[in-house]
XYZ file of C-alpha atoms in Angstrom:
710
model
C -191.204 169.350 58.034
C -193.404 170.265 61.006
C -197.139 169.687 61.249
C -199.648 170.534 63.962
C -201.715 167.912 65.785
C -204.882 169.973 65.227
C -206.952 166.990 64.162
C -205.960 164.937 67.207
C -208.364 162.516 68.798
C -208.180 161.568 72.451
C -207.975 157.790 72.067
C -207.501 155.351 69.247
C -210.114 152.601 69.196
C -209.268 148.921 68.873
C -211.297 147.709 65.886
C -211.184 144.482 63.910
C -211.202 144.291 60.138
C -213.009 141.683 58.085
C -211.966 139.378 55.288
C -213.876 136.833 53.147
C -216.146 135.610 55.948
C -216.654 138.016 58.816
C -216.015 137.008 62.397
C -219.680 137.727 63.088
C -220.893 135.291 60.439
C -218.318 132.688 61.487
C -219.405 133.094 65.104
C -223.039 132.317 64.294
C -222.100 129.176 62.403
C -219.677 128.051 65.108
C -222.165 128.505 67.943
C -224.723 126.405 66.136
C -222.180 123.682 65.347
C -220.997 123.550 68.968
C -224.484 123.268 70.477
C -224.527 119.481 70.855
C -220.868 118.844 71.682
C -220.164 116.829 74.798
C -217.482 117.992 77.190
C -215.371 114.997 76.201
C -215.511 116.148 72.574
C -214.761 119.725 73.548
C -211.708 118.650 75.509
C -210.485 116.651 72.503
C -210.733 119.789 70.339
C -208.478 121.819 72.656
C -205.896 119.105 73.477
C -203.328 117.911 70.948
C -203.424 114.170 70.329
C -200.299 112.651 68.746
C -197.606 114.602 70.616
C -195.690 115.248 67.381
C -195.378 111.550 66.532
C -197.905 111.597 63.666
C -197.878 112.998 60.160
C -198.251 116.614 61.310
C -196.231 118.382 64.002
C -199.547 119.137 65.719
C -202.905 117.439 65.429
C -206.415 117.433 66.900
C -208.638 114.348 66.985
C -211.516 113.962 64.511
C -215.120 113.713 65.717
C -216.765 111.265 63.338
C -220.386 111.851 64.365
C -219.970 115.557 63.548
C -218.096 115.004 60.321
C -215.135 116.849 61.853
C -211.882 115.627 60.307
C -209.637 116.945 63.033
C -206.799 119.387 62.510
C -203.277 119.350 61.093
C -200.811 122.022 62.214
C -197.425 122.359 60.505
C -194.343 124.550 60.742
C -193.345 127.482 58.643
C -192.213 130.174 58.341
C -189.766 129.259 55.531
C -192.168 126.738 54.011
C -193.806 123.415 54.839
C -191.670 121.429 57.257
C -191.108 117.664 56.820
C -192.360 117.638 53.211
C -189.347 115.685 51.918
C -188.514 118.238 49.255
C -191.979 118.334 47.689
C -192.548 121.869 49.018
C -190.609 125.018 48.206
C -187.750 125.896 50.555
C -188.300 129.639 50.790
C -186.017 132.417 51.938
C -185.831 133.396 55.595
C -188.336 136.023 56.733
C -185.470 138.434 57.423
C -184.648 138.276 53.690
C -188.226 139.005 52.736
C -188.077 141.921 55.156
C -184.987 143.298 53.407
C -186.963 143.772 50.177
C -189.119 146.525 51.757
C -191.759 145.384 49.284
C -195.294 144.830 50.565
C -196.371 143.256 47.284
C -193.711 140.568 47.564
C -194.706 139.890 51.188
C -198.274 139.242 50.078
C -197.165 137.054 47.167
C -194.937 134.942 49.412
C -197.771 134.512 51.927
C -200.152 133.600 49.120
C -197.750 131.088 47.557
C -196.957 129.476 50.903
C -200.653 129.432 51.767
C -201.352 127.476 48.611
C -198.658 124.925 49.519
C -200.173 124.388 52.967
C -203.703 124.237 51.537
C -202.833 121.646 48.877
C -201.555 119.380 51.663
C -204.690 119.692 53.766
C -202.792 121.532 56.502
C -205.288 123.586 58.472
C -202.909 125.774 60.444
C -199.561 127.147 59.283
C -197.232 128.084 62.127
C -196.196 131.412 60.601
C -195.392 134.300 60.594
C -192.892 134.932 63.396
C -193.252 138.527 64.590
C -190.682 138.961 67.348
C -188.367 141.951 67.561
C -184.623 141.865 66.960
C -183.226 143.327 70.190
C -179.813 141.676 70.083
C -178.056 140.579 66.886
C -176.726 137.372 68.456
C -180.250 136.071 69.158
C -180.717 132.708 67.463
C -184.022 133.093 65.626
C -183.756 136.633 64.266
C -183.795 135.235 60.737
C -187.345 133.934 61.239
C -188.787 137.404 61.926
C -188.769 140.834 60.301
C -186.073 142.830 62.092
C -185.851 145.463 64.798
C -188.663 147.883 64.028
C -192.208 147.200 65.305
C -193.896 149.263 62.602
C -192.058 147.373 59.867
C -192.759 143.988 61.470
C -196.430 144.864 61.735
C -196.697 145.978 58.126
C -194.973 142.845 56.887
C -197.136 140.639 59.075
C -200.273 142.199 57.617
C -199.283 141.339 54.063
C -198.013 137.823 54.767
C -201.082 136.911 56.823
C -203.501 138.321 54.262
C -201.740 136.425 51.492
C -201.700 133.138 53.390
C -205.272 133.368 54.668
C -206.527 134.275 51.182
C -205.859 130.607 50.361
C -208.042 129.326 53.193
C -205.180 128.446 55.542
C -205.112 129.679 59.145
C -202.022 131.781 59.766
C -200.422 131.865 63.216
C -198.782 135.039 64.503
C -196.003 133.991 66.879
C -194.376 134.047 69.448
C -196.582 136.037 71.825
C -194.640 137.689 73.420
C -191.023 138.676 74.179
C -189.389 135.452 72.927
C -186.460 137.462 71.624
C -183.578 135.149 72.587
C -183.043 131.401 72.800
C -180.998 130.888 75.966
C -183.352 129.290 78.500
C -186.340 130.396 76.478
C -188.549 128.005 78.440
C -187.164 129.197 81.779
C -186.687 132.922 81.360
C -188.571 136.126 82.024
C -188.671 139.016 79.570
C -189.170 141.965 81.895
C -190.727 144.625 79.697
C -191.943 148.093 80.788
C -195.618 148.669 80.011
C -195.217 151.343 77.345
C -192.539 149.341 75.524
C -194.694 146.228 75.811
C -197.456 147.921 73.822
C -195.484 150.098 71.427
C -192.674 147.698 70.555
C -193.459 144.057 71.323
C -197.245 143.933 70.996
C -197.352 146.292 68.026
C -196.866 143.585 65.339
C -199.623 141.517 66.984
C -201.846 144.588 67.187
C -201.562 144.927 63.417
C -202.023 141.200 62.865
C -205.311 141.297 64.762
C -206.681 144.637 63.613
C -205.463 144.883 60.027
C -204.930 141.278 58.947
C -207.657 139.585 61.003
C -205.286 136.775 61.911
C -207.017 133.533 62.921
C -204.502 132.133 65.412
C -201.759 133.295 67.766
C -199.060 131.175 69.396
C -198.069 131.917 72.991
C -194.343 131.860 73.685
C -192.195 129.676 75.929
C -190.902 132.489 78.096
C -192.427 134.416 80.965
C -193.226 138.127 80.755
C -192.584 140.143 83.895
C -192.372 136.950 85.922
C -195.454 135.091 84.648
C -195.159 132.521 81.869
C -196.874 133.623 78.678
C -199.075 130.538 78.688
C -200.217 131.368 82.242
C -200.453 135.117 81.789
C -204.106 136.160 82.028
C -203.165 139.807 81.642
C -201.539 139.150 78.252
C -203.850 136.429 76.968
C -207.287 137.545 78.117
C -207.152 141.137 79.352
C -204.958 142.502 76.573
C -205.186 140.187 73.558
C -208.783 138.988 73.719
C -210.510 141.833 75.548
C -208.582 144.980 74.679
C -207.471 144.039 71.168
C -210.669 142.130 70.481
C -208.899 139.030 69.124
C -211.557 136.473 68.192
C -209.374 133.605 67.058
C -207.662 130.993 69.235
C -204.394 130.953 71.154
C -202.240 127.831 71.002
C -199.154 127.046 73.031
C -195.692 126.658 71.633
C -194.710 122.986 71.682
C -194.554 121.590 75.252
C -194.723 125.099 76.723
C -197.585 124.111 79.047
C -196.819 122.602 82.454
C -200.185 122.733 84.202
C -203.914 123.053 83.567
C -205.194 125.431 86.236
C -203.032 128.440 85.380
C -202.720 127.934 81.616
C -206.273 127.036 80.664
C -207.656 129.410 83.263
C -205.528 132.279 81.905
C -206.981 132.005 78.413
C -204.996 129.395 76.499
C -207.274 127.673 73.973
C -205.167 124.828 72.556
C -202.389 122.716 74.057
C -199.784 121.702 71.498
C -198.737 119.090 70.784
C -200.714 117.651 73.705
C -198.342 115.521 75.775
C -196.695 116.659 78.985
C -193.244 116.254 77.482
C -191.568 115.172 74.253
C -191.852 111.574 73.101
C -194.298 108.758 72.312
C -194.581 107.815 75.990
C -196.623 110.945 76.564
C -199.256 110.390 73.886
C -202.533 110.745 75.759
C -200.687 111.845 78.886
C -201.437 115.567 79.014
C -201.545 118.371 81.550
C -204.933 119.131 79.973
C -207.208 116.359 78.648
C -209.427 114.953 81.373
C -207.866 117.350 83.884
C -209.904 120.163 82.337
C -213.091 118.394 83.411
C -211.655 117.831 86.876
C -211.008 121.567 87.220
C -214.519 122.407 86.059
C -215.955 119.976 88.590
C -213.881 121.620 91.335
C -214.880 125.159 90.235
C -211.249 126.038 89.531
C -212.499 127.602 86.301
C -216.030 127.641 84.872
C -217.602 125.599 82.093
C -217.711 128.805 80.055
C -213.909 128.797 79.785
C -214.013 125.447 77.941
C -216.954 126.583 75.825
C -215.091 129.746 74.815
C -211.888 127.900 73.873
C -213.776 125.481 71.620
C -215.864 128.270 70.102
C -212.719 130.210 69.224
C -211.199 127.231 67.396
C -214.345 126.357 65.459
C -215.062 130.022 64.740
C -211.614 130.363 63.163
C -212.224 127.268 61.035
C -215.509 128.692 59.769
C -213.914 132.043 59.019
C -211.225 130.230 57.018
C -214.004 128.220 55.319
C -212.380 124.939 56.321
C -215.411 123.184 57.797
C -216.426 121.705 54.442
C -214.515 120.299 51.459
C -211.029 120.886 52.843
C -208.301 118.725 51.251
C -207.190 115.510 52.947
C -203.836 115.603 54.742
C -200.939 114.625 52.500
C -197.625 116.319 53.205
C -196.069 115.045 49.998
C -198.203 116.776 47.376
C -195.870 118.247 44.768
C -195.863 122.068 45.027
C -192.183 122.870 44.484
C -193.103 124.506 41.194
C -191.189 126.613 38.689
C -193.406 129.537 39.650
C -192.481 129.230 43.316
C -188.807 128.855 42.469
C -189.010 132.016 40.356
C -190.623 133.924 43.236
C -188.022 132.642 45.697
C -185.291 133.710 43.276
C -186.810 137.180 42.874
C -187.173 137.717 46.610
C -183.651 136.440 47.111
C -182.261 138.834 44.509
C -184.310 141.778 45.769
C -183.231 141.086 49.355
C -179.519 141.272 48.597
C -178.171 144.346 50.383
C -175.265 146.053 48.654
C -173.170 147.383 51.533
C -170.126 148.611 49.622
C -169.315 149.171 45.951
C -166.049 151.050 45.705
C -165.037 152.181 42.209
C -168.233 150.625 40.833
C -166.603 147.203 41.073
C -170.078 145.714 40.621
C -171.817 144.641 38.489
C -169.430 142.243 36.800
C -168.965 143.074 33.129
C -166.456 141.859 30.608
C -166.460 145.399 29.284
C -164.833 146.369 32.578
C -161.850 144.171 31.694
C -163.030 141.291 33.860
C -161.891 138.139 32.068
C -161.244 135.820 34.995
C -163.127 135.412 38.289
C -161.999 133.468 41.334
C -164.861 132.121 43.471
C -163.532 131.282 46.922
C -164.850 129.779 50.152
C -166.824 126.747 51.237
C -169.944 128.906 51.408
C -169.872 128.999 47.598
C -170.166 125.214 47.405
C -173.120 122.768 47.491
C -174.803 122.400 50.866
C -174.484 119.296 52.972
C -177.978 118.440 54.201
C -178.633 117.448 57.806
C -181.643 117.226 60.125
C -183.301 120.637 60.621
C -180.192 122.109 58.940
C -178.267 121.587 62.156
C -174.922 121.991 60.423
C -173.046 124.616 58.429
C -171.271 122.830 55.610
C -171.484 124.447 52.181
C -173.544 127.465 51.200
C -175.995 128.603 53.875
C -179.643 128.834 52.722
C -181.430 129.042 56.116
C -180.722 128.814 59.825
C -181.442 125.723 61.903
C -184.432 124.516 63.854
C -188.172 124.114 63.393
C -188.340 127.111 61.060
C -186.429 125.401 58.269
C -187.514 122.896 55.608
C -186.473 119.711 53.815
C -184.635 120.940 50.720
C -184.978 119.145 47.414
C -182.100 121.212 46.079
C -180.055 124.322 46.673
C -178.509 126.231 43.800
C -174.979 126.870 45.033
C -173.238 130.144 44.122
C -170.323 128.543 42.284
C -172.598 126.666 39.878
C -174.758 129.722 39.202
C -171.799 132.070 38.716
C -170.048 129.612 36.418
C -173.153 129.253 34.266
C -173.748 133.004 34.062
C -170.068 133.831 33.407
C -170.086 131.673 30.269
C -172.530 134.120 28.683
C -169.918 136.860 29.146
C -167.082 134.562 28.079
C -165.525 135.029 31.520
C -163.346 132.288 32.984
C -164.165 131.030 36.484
C -161.703 129.359 38.816
C -162.657 128.177 42.262
C -161.337 127.193 45.648
C -164.087 125.610 47.714
C -162.390 125.654 51.090
C -161.945 128.225 53.862
C -158.157 127.905 54.050
C -156.562 131.355 53.793
C -153.413 130.253 52.003
C -155.331 128.281 49.386
C -157.786 131.109 48.877
C -155.017 133.632 48.279
C -153.331 131.332 45.781
C -156.583 130.946 43.824
C -157.208 134.699 43.833
C -153.825 136.076 42.860
C -154.110 135.715 39.068
C -157.820 136.583 38.752
C -159.196 139.936 37.655
C -161.807 139.700 40.385
C -162.091 137.571 43.535
C -165.430 136.796 45.201
C -165.152 135.408 48.726
C -168.201 133.649 50.162
C -168.368 133.553 53.967
C -171.011 132.729 56.565
C -172.285 132.729 60.118
C -175.250 130.734 61.365
C -177.810 130.588 64.173
C -181.037 128.850 65.051
C -183.188 127.260 67.705
C -182.058 126.266 71.193
C -182.731 122.528 70.873
C -179.893 122.152 68.340
C -176.261 123.067 69.035
C -174.089 123.770 65.984
C -170.354 124.312 66.359
C -170.800 125.327 69.979
C -173.714 127.682 69.328
C -176.842 126.623 71.211
C -179.300 128.606 69.136
C -177.943 132.062 69.937
C -174.618 132.955 68.358
C -171.603 132.934 70.682
C -170.227 136.007 68.930
C -170.700 138.075 65.779
C -167.583 136.843 64.012
C -167.732 135.041 60.707
C -167.535 131.281 61.074
C -164.734 129.031 59.827
C -162.049 131.735 60.047
C -163.831 133.853 57.483
C -161.995 137.045 58.435
C -158.626 135.409 57.877
C -159.770 134.086 54.501
C -160.909 137.546 53.408
C -157.680 139.184 54.592
C -155.576 136.720 52.650
C -157.596 137.047 49.454
C -157.736 140.853 49.663
C -153.976 140.946 50.112
C -153.555 138.833 46.976
C -156.192 140.575 44.837
C -157.052 144.288 44.978
C -160.468 143.622 43.386
C -162.039 141.545 46.143
C -165.782 141.265 46.773
C -167.260 139.628 49.871
C -170.644 137.886 49.923
C -172.030 137.169 53.401
C -174.662 134.558 54.222
C -175.780 135.077 57.818
C -178.871 135.678 59.961
C -177.873 139.258 60.761
C -174.936 141.570 61.512
C -171.403 140.217 61.631
C -168.132 141.885 62.514
C -166.504 143.441 59.436
C -162.844 144.156 60.230
C -162.239 143.817 56.485
C -164.537 146.735 55.595
C -161.711 148.965 54.338
C -159.733 146.136 52.736
C -162.214 145.032 50.068
C -163.975 146.848 47.246
C -167.400 145.293 47.469
C -169.666 143.693 50.087
C -173.050 142.083 49.491
C -175.127 140.835 52.396
C -177.163 137.917 51.050
C -178.802 136.753 54.291
C -180.476 133.346 54.034
C -182.036 133.140 50.555
C -183.509 129.625 50.379
C -183.284 127.085 47.552
C -182.515 129.555 44.725
C -179.636 131.072 46.678
C -176.954 130.858 43.998
C -179.165 132.246 41.254
C -180.315 135.115 43.477
C -176.805 136.339 44.256
C -175.628 135.792 40.689
C -178.464 137.948 39.327
C -177.141 140.852 41.390
C -173.415 140.251 40.889
C -173.812 140.384 37.108
C -176.306 143.245 37.085
C -179.257 141.263 35.760
C -181.016 142.614 38.862
C -180.138 145.987 40.334
C -179.825 145.466 44.109
C -182.642 147.110 46.058
C -182.434 145.398 49.459
C -182.244 147.481 52.635
C -181.261 146.419 56.140
C -184.304 145.854 58.403
C -182.029 146.369 61.418
C -179.051 148.410 62.574
C -175.609 146.916 61.909
C -172.965 147.760 64.503
C -170.381 146.233 66.839
C -171.981 144.062 69.492
C -171.014 146.342 72.354
C -172.880 149.311 70.830
C -176.329 147.734 71.152
C -178.364 148.446 74.306
C -178.771 144.776 75.174
C -177.502 141.268 74.506
C -178.335 137.610 74.929
C -177.110 135.608 77.902
C -175.421 132.233 78.164
C -176.761 130.982 81.497
C -176.630 127.317 82.424
C -179.679 125.352 81.310
C -182.726 125.497 83.578
C -185.774 123.191 83.550
C -188.599 124.647 81.469
C -191.606 126.073 83.273
C -189.852 126.282 86.628
C -189.672 129.017 89.226
C -185.998 129.695 88.543
C -185.626 131.820 85.432
C -182.982 133.680 83.483
C -183.918 137.357 83.741
C -183.919 139.463 80.582
C -184.457 143.080 81.591
C -185.695 145.247 78.747
C -184.178 148.350 80.303
C -183.813 150.032 76.922
C -187.604 150.402 76.907
C -188.715 152.049 73.678
C -185.147 152.553 72.508
C -184.575 149.414 70.478
C -182.442 149.381 67.324
C -181.864 152.669 65.527
C -183.745 154.527 68.297
C -180.955 153.656 70.738
C -178.234 154.740 68.325
C -180.015 158.067 67.792
C -180.439 158.597 71.540
C -176.794 157.884 72.318
C -175.350 159.559 69.235
C -173.618 156.325 68.182
C -172.661 156.008 64.525
C -173.519 152.480 63.348
C -171.525 150.561 60.787
C -174.637 150.529 58.600
C -177.878 152.269 59.532
C -181.361 150.786 59.656
C -182.658 150.911 56.082
C -179.186 151.141 54.522
C -178.709 149.651 51.066
C -176.880 150.780 47.925
C -177.917 150.482 44.284
C -176.170 150.487 40.922
C -177.897 153.814 40.347
C -178.517 156.902 42.501
C -181.687 158.578 43.758
C -182.638 162.084 44.781
C -185.502 162.969 47.135
C -187.480 166.198 46.813
C -190.796 167.996 47.206
C -191.878 166.628 50.593
C -195.511 167.516 51.295
C -197.692 166.677 54.301
C -201.347 167.179 55.181
C -203.226 166.112 58.312
C -206.677 164.655 57.632
C -209.247 162.753 59.654
C -207.714 159.364 58.773
C -204.142 160.394 59.534
C -201.133 162.142 58.072
C -200.853 162.119 54.280
C -197.257 162.373 53.065
C -195.950 162.666 49.524
C -192.347 162.729 48.365
C -190.830 162.753 44.881
C -187.969 160.413 44.010
C -185.783 160.847 40.923
C -183.408 158.279 39.459
C -180.317 160.395 38.847
C -178.197 157.512 37.599
C -177.781 155.749 34.268
C -179.645 152.467 34.881
C -183.109 151.506 36.086
C -183.482 150.717 39.766
C -185.913 150.454 42.668
C -185.982 153.158 45.331
C -187.393 152.828 48.836
C -188.444 156.218 50.221
C -188.676 156.025 54.015
C -190.648 158.320 56.305
C -189.603 159.025 59.883
C -191.621 161.021 62.395
C -190.697 163.049 65.468
C -193.487 163.424 68.005
C -194.463 166.714 69.683
C -192.386 167.764 72.692
C -195.301 167.094 75.041
C -194.518 163.367 74.640
C -191.680 162.931 77.103
C -188.810 160.400 77.145
C -189.590 159.401 73.613
C -187.388 158.399 70.644
C -186.191 161.350 68.585
C -187.490 159.732 65.391
C -189.688 156.764 64.579
C -189.974 154.860 61.321
C -193.582 155.283 60.167
C -193.854 154.792 56.412
C -192.228 153.422 53.254
C -192.857 152.605 49.629
C -191.002 150.842 46.841
C -190.937 152.115 43.284
C -189.115 151.131 40.110
C -187.624 154.071 38.222
C -186.020 154.188 34.808
C -182.868 156.282 34.430
C -183.873 159.947 34.697
C -187.444 159.151 35.729
C -189.258 160.775 38.662
C -192.239 159.456 40.602
C -194.189 160.724 43.585
C -194.876 158.338 46.429
C -197.982 158.849 48.568
C -197.863 157.407 52.080
C -200.514 157.438 54.799
C -199.466 157.460 58.447
C -202.707 156.411 60.135
C -203.993 157.619 63.478
C -202.646 154.622 65.326
C -199.127 155.390 64.116
C -199.589 159.018 65.147
C -200.255 157.819 68.693
C -198.276 156.766 71.723
C -199.346 154.458 74.534
C -200.413 156.326 77.664
C -199.751 154.000 80.607
C -202.137 155.928 82.866
C -205.067 155.797 80.455
C -203.974 152.392 79.160
C -204.821 153.549 75.659
C -203.099 154.720 72.514
C -203.573 158.492 72.350
C -202.531 161.260 70.012
C -200.702 164.216 71.543
C -203.171 166.911 72.534
C -200.912 169.710 71.304
C -197.614 170.437 69.576
C -196.155 169.590 66.190
C -194.952 166.468 64.463
C -191.791 166.721 62.377
C -191.635 164.634 59.202
C -188.386 163.370 57.676
C -187.877 161.595 54.353
C -184.922 159.787 52.840
C -183.318 156.429 52.152
C -182.401 155.182 55.653
C -182.357 156.169 59.319
C -179.155 158.188 58.897
C -179.836 159.635 55.437
C -182.905 161.853 55.725
C -182.289 164.930 53.564
C -185.903 166.172 53.734
């Protein structure tokens, strides 16, 4: 459907929203509080103190005469790190993204916020808002997928939920930290328009729509200048143009100097020491060196005053300056309510990729009397530090974004328990040996093969993978296991636990495939709910799934370089705006599974698309009807083509979505607003977001990027 740009405006303003306490009110309180601080006290507020050797991964010294208790910073984004099982081990952010459910995003942020608050943690190091350029990138499971609009919308909800509990959320990693190889000695070389429209877009939304309190600068350089030394990104763009009023912290040990980093606009050095280890407690690139630089006029006193003001202003806005809980990482918050929410998100994030002959859900009425559950990924998880191993079912990737699990519900246990209610026999083979798997499967009415692939952070190497995946194959000879089982049993279902796309040479050999991602502690229950039809799958892929060679870019495997040095691995973002599905549309490549793809146990029909341009943006409505026989949740998606006057632009952009539960035969109308910002493109000459001065938008509606019937 085409629509004129008649109500266009020339430029879209950068404006901040407000939450419980406005930035203006917080600023007044902070300025008054800071009036009598000495420079020594100010420097202590901006420089981490324990170098990650204390209770918290990051900390700031108290100031007793001011009644300031100091600060505790702690990892997310999958929950509270180093809590020894007392905190919930949530699903990966990429799973939450697959739900396409804003309400769940808010609830997860709210629940996590409460867990951080109860422990007296001031700053939660979440959410991660980087873009999935290459499927082999190690930390894609910590963020929200390939689309900047989707990542921004999810960030809004998570941040609002978390900050509603009085905890400071941290949008990270600013910016272009989209691969692990040499992350601390690499340059993400991003064209200006793509920088704004793709990589800064989630942060734009975090600042303007979620009023985020803190942002973490990334390890890598952008266009040759390290993020922590990049005045253009930190001060000119983030603080001045976007109007960000919170504080910017470094990623851990990302700072290698004082002049360039503090002078560029960094506000907090984490965790304080020059390098890792107790020998560097109190030995910082900042600390007293800030005063030395002020004395030498390298940067002015006002730079220190501003950094401190930003930190204290954020604390006032979060209402943390009085009556905040004492730090105790071991407060019990791994509650039944949190487990239930984790289980729901896990179930709703399961993406049904194939369901030939309606093989799922499992029902005894369908003559299923015996199930074979096969593969080590169906078995209990072996725990190891930062999950730096892949032994048993895979609940999360590895690195700082994971948690200390109290328990993981393994798939075999959950399936066995649920099957008893149907009087279905379960046999199992908990290894990845193809011959043994085939033997276990041959006499069953249905075989379920659990397989996996893993990835994580660069500082841990797992089975030869230093953060980024070496390839997109299943681990532990998963393809061979599936082939053997499928040859022995015509009713084979595959369940995949992985951070993102994997190669699927077995696609035509099996009847069912469920992508379960990384579901957290309730993993087994979440997949069982879907396999048995207690939950109708409603997950959709937040990225494009295709062979590795079809993507416009990839990670590299360069030899390790010293962090912060002049020599850098170069990552050229030559695809520009054409990341993910945009590239596949441009090149006419048919993906294995499109962005937004996801099947259900029912069917949906889309109709009656209506659009109207108003002062606040484009109002879209579309009717969805459940044409199947069971209740299910539909996700109508809106894509937009820009007027022809916008040159060298993607043919379609994802710009809206909703999620609605529909009973069999029921119809509902979804109403979606595409605001003026999302009707705009970034003009590199004006250095502003602008709406096209003339021409027509074209609106598309459907269920995924390659299924847009309206």
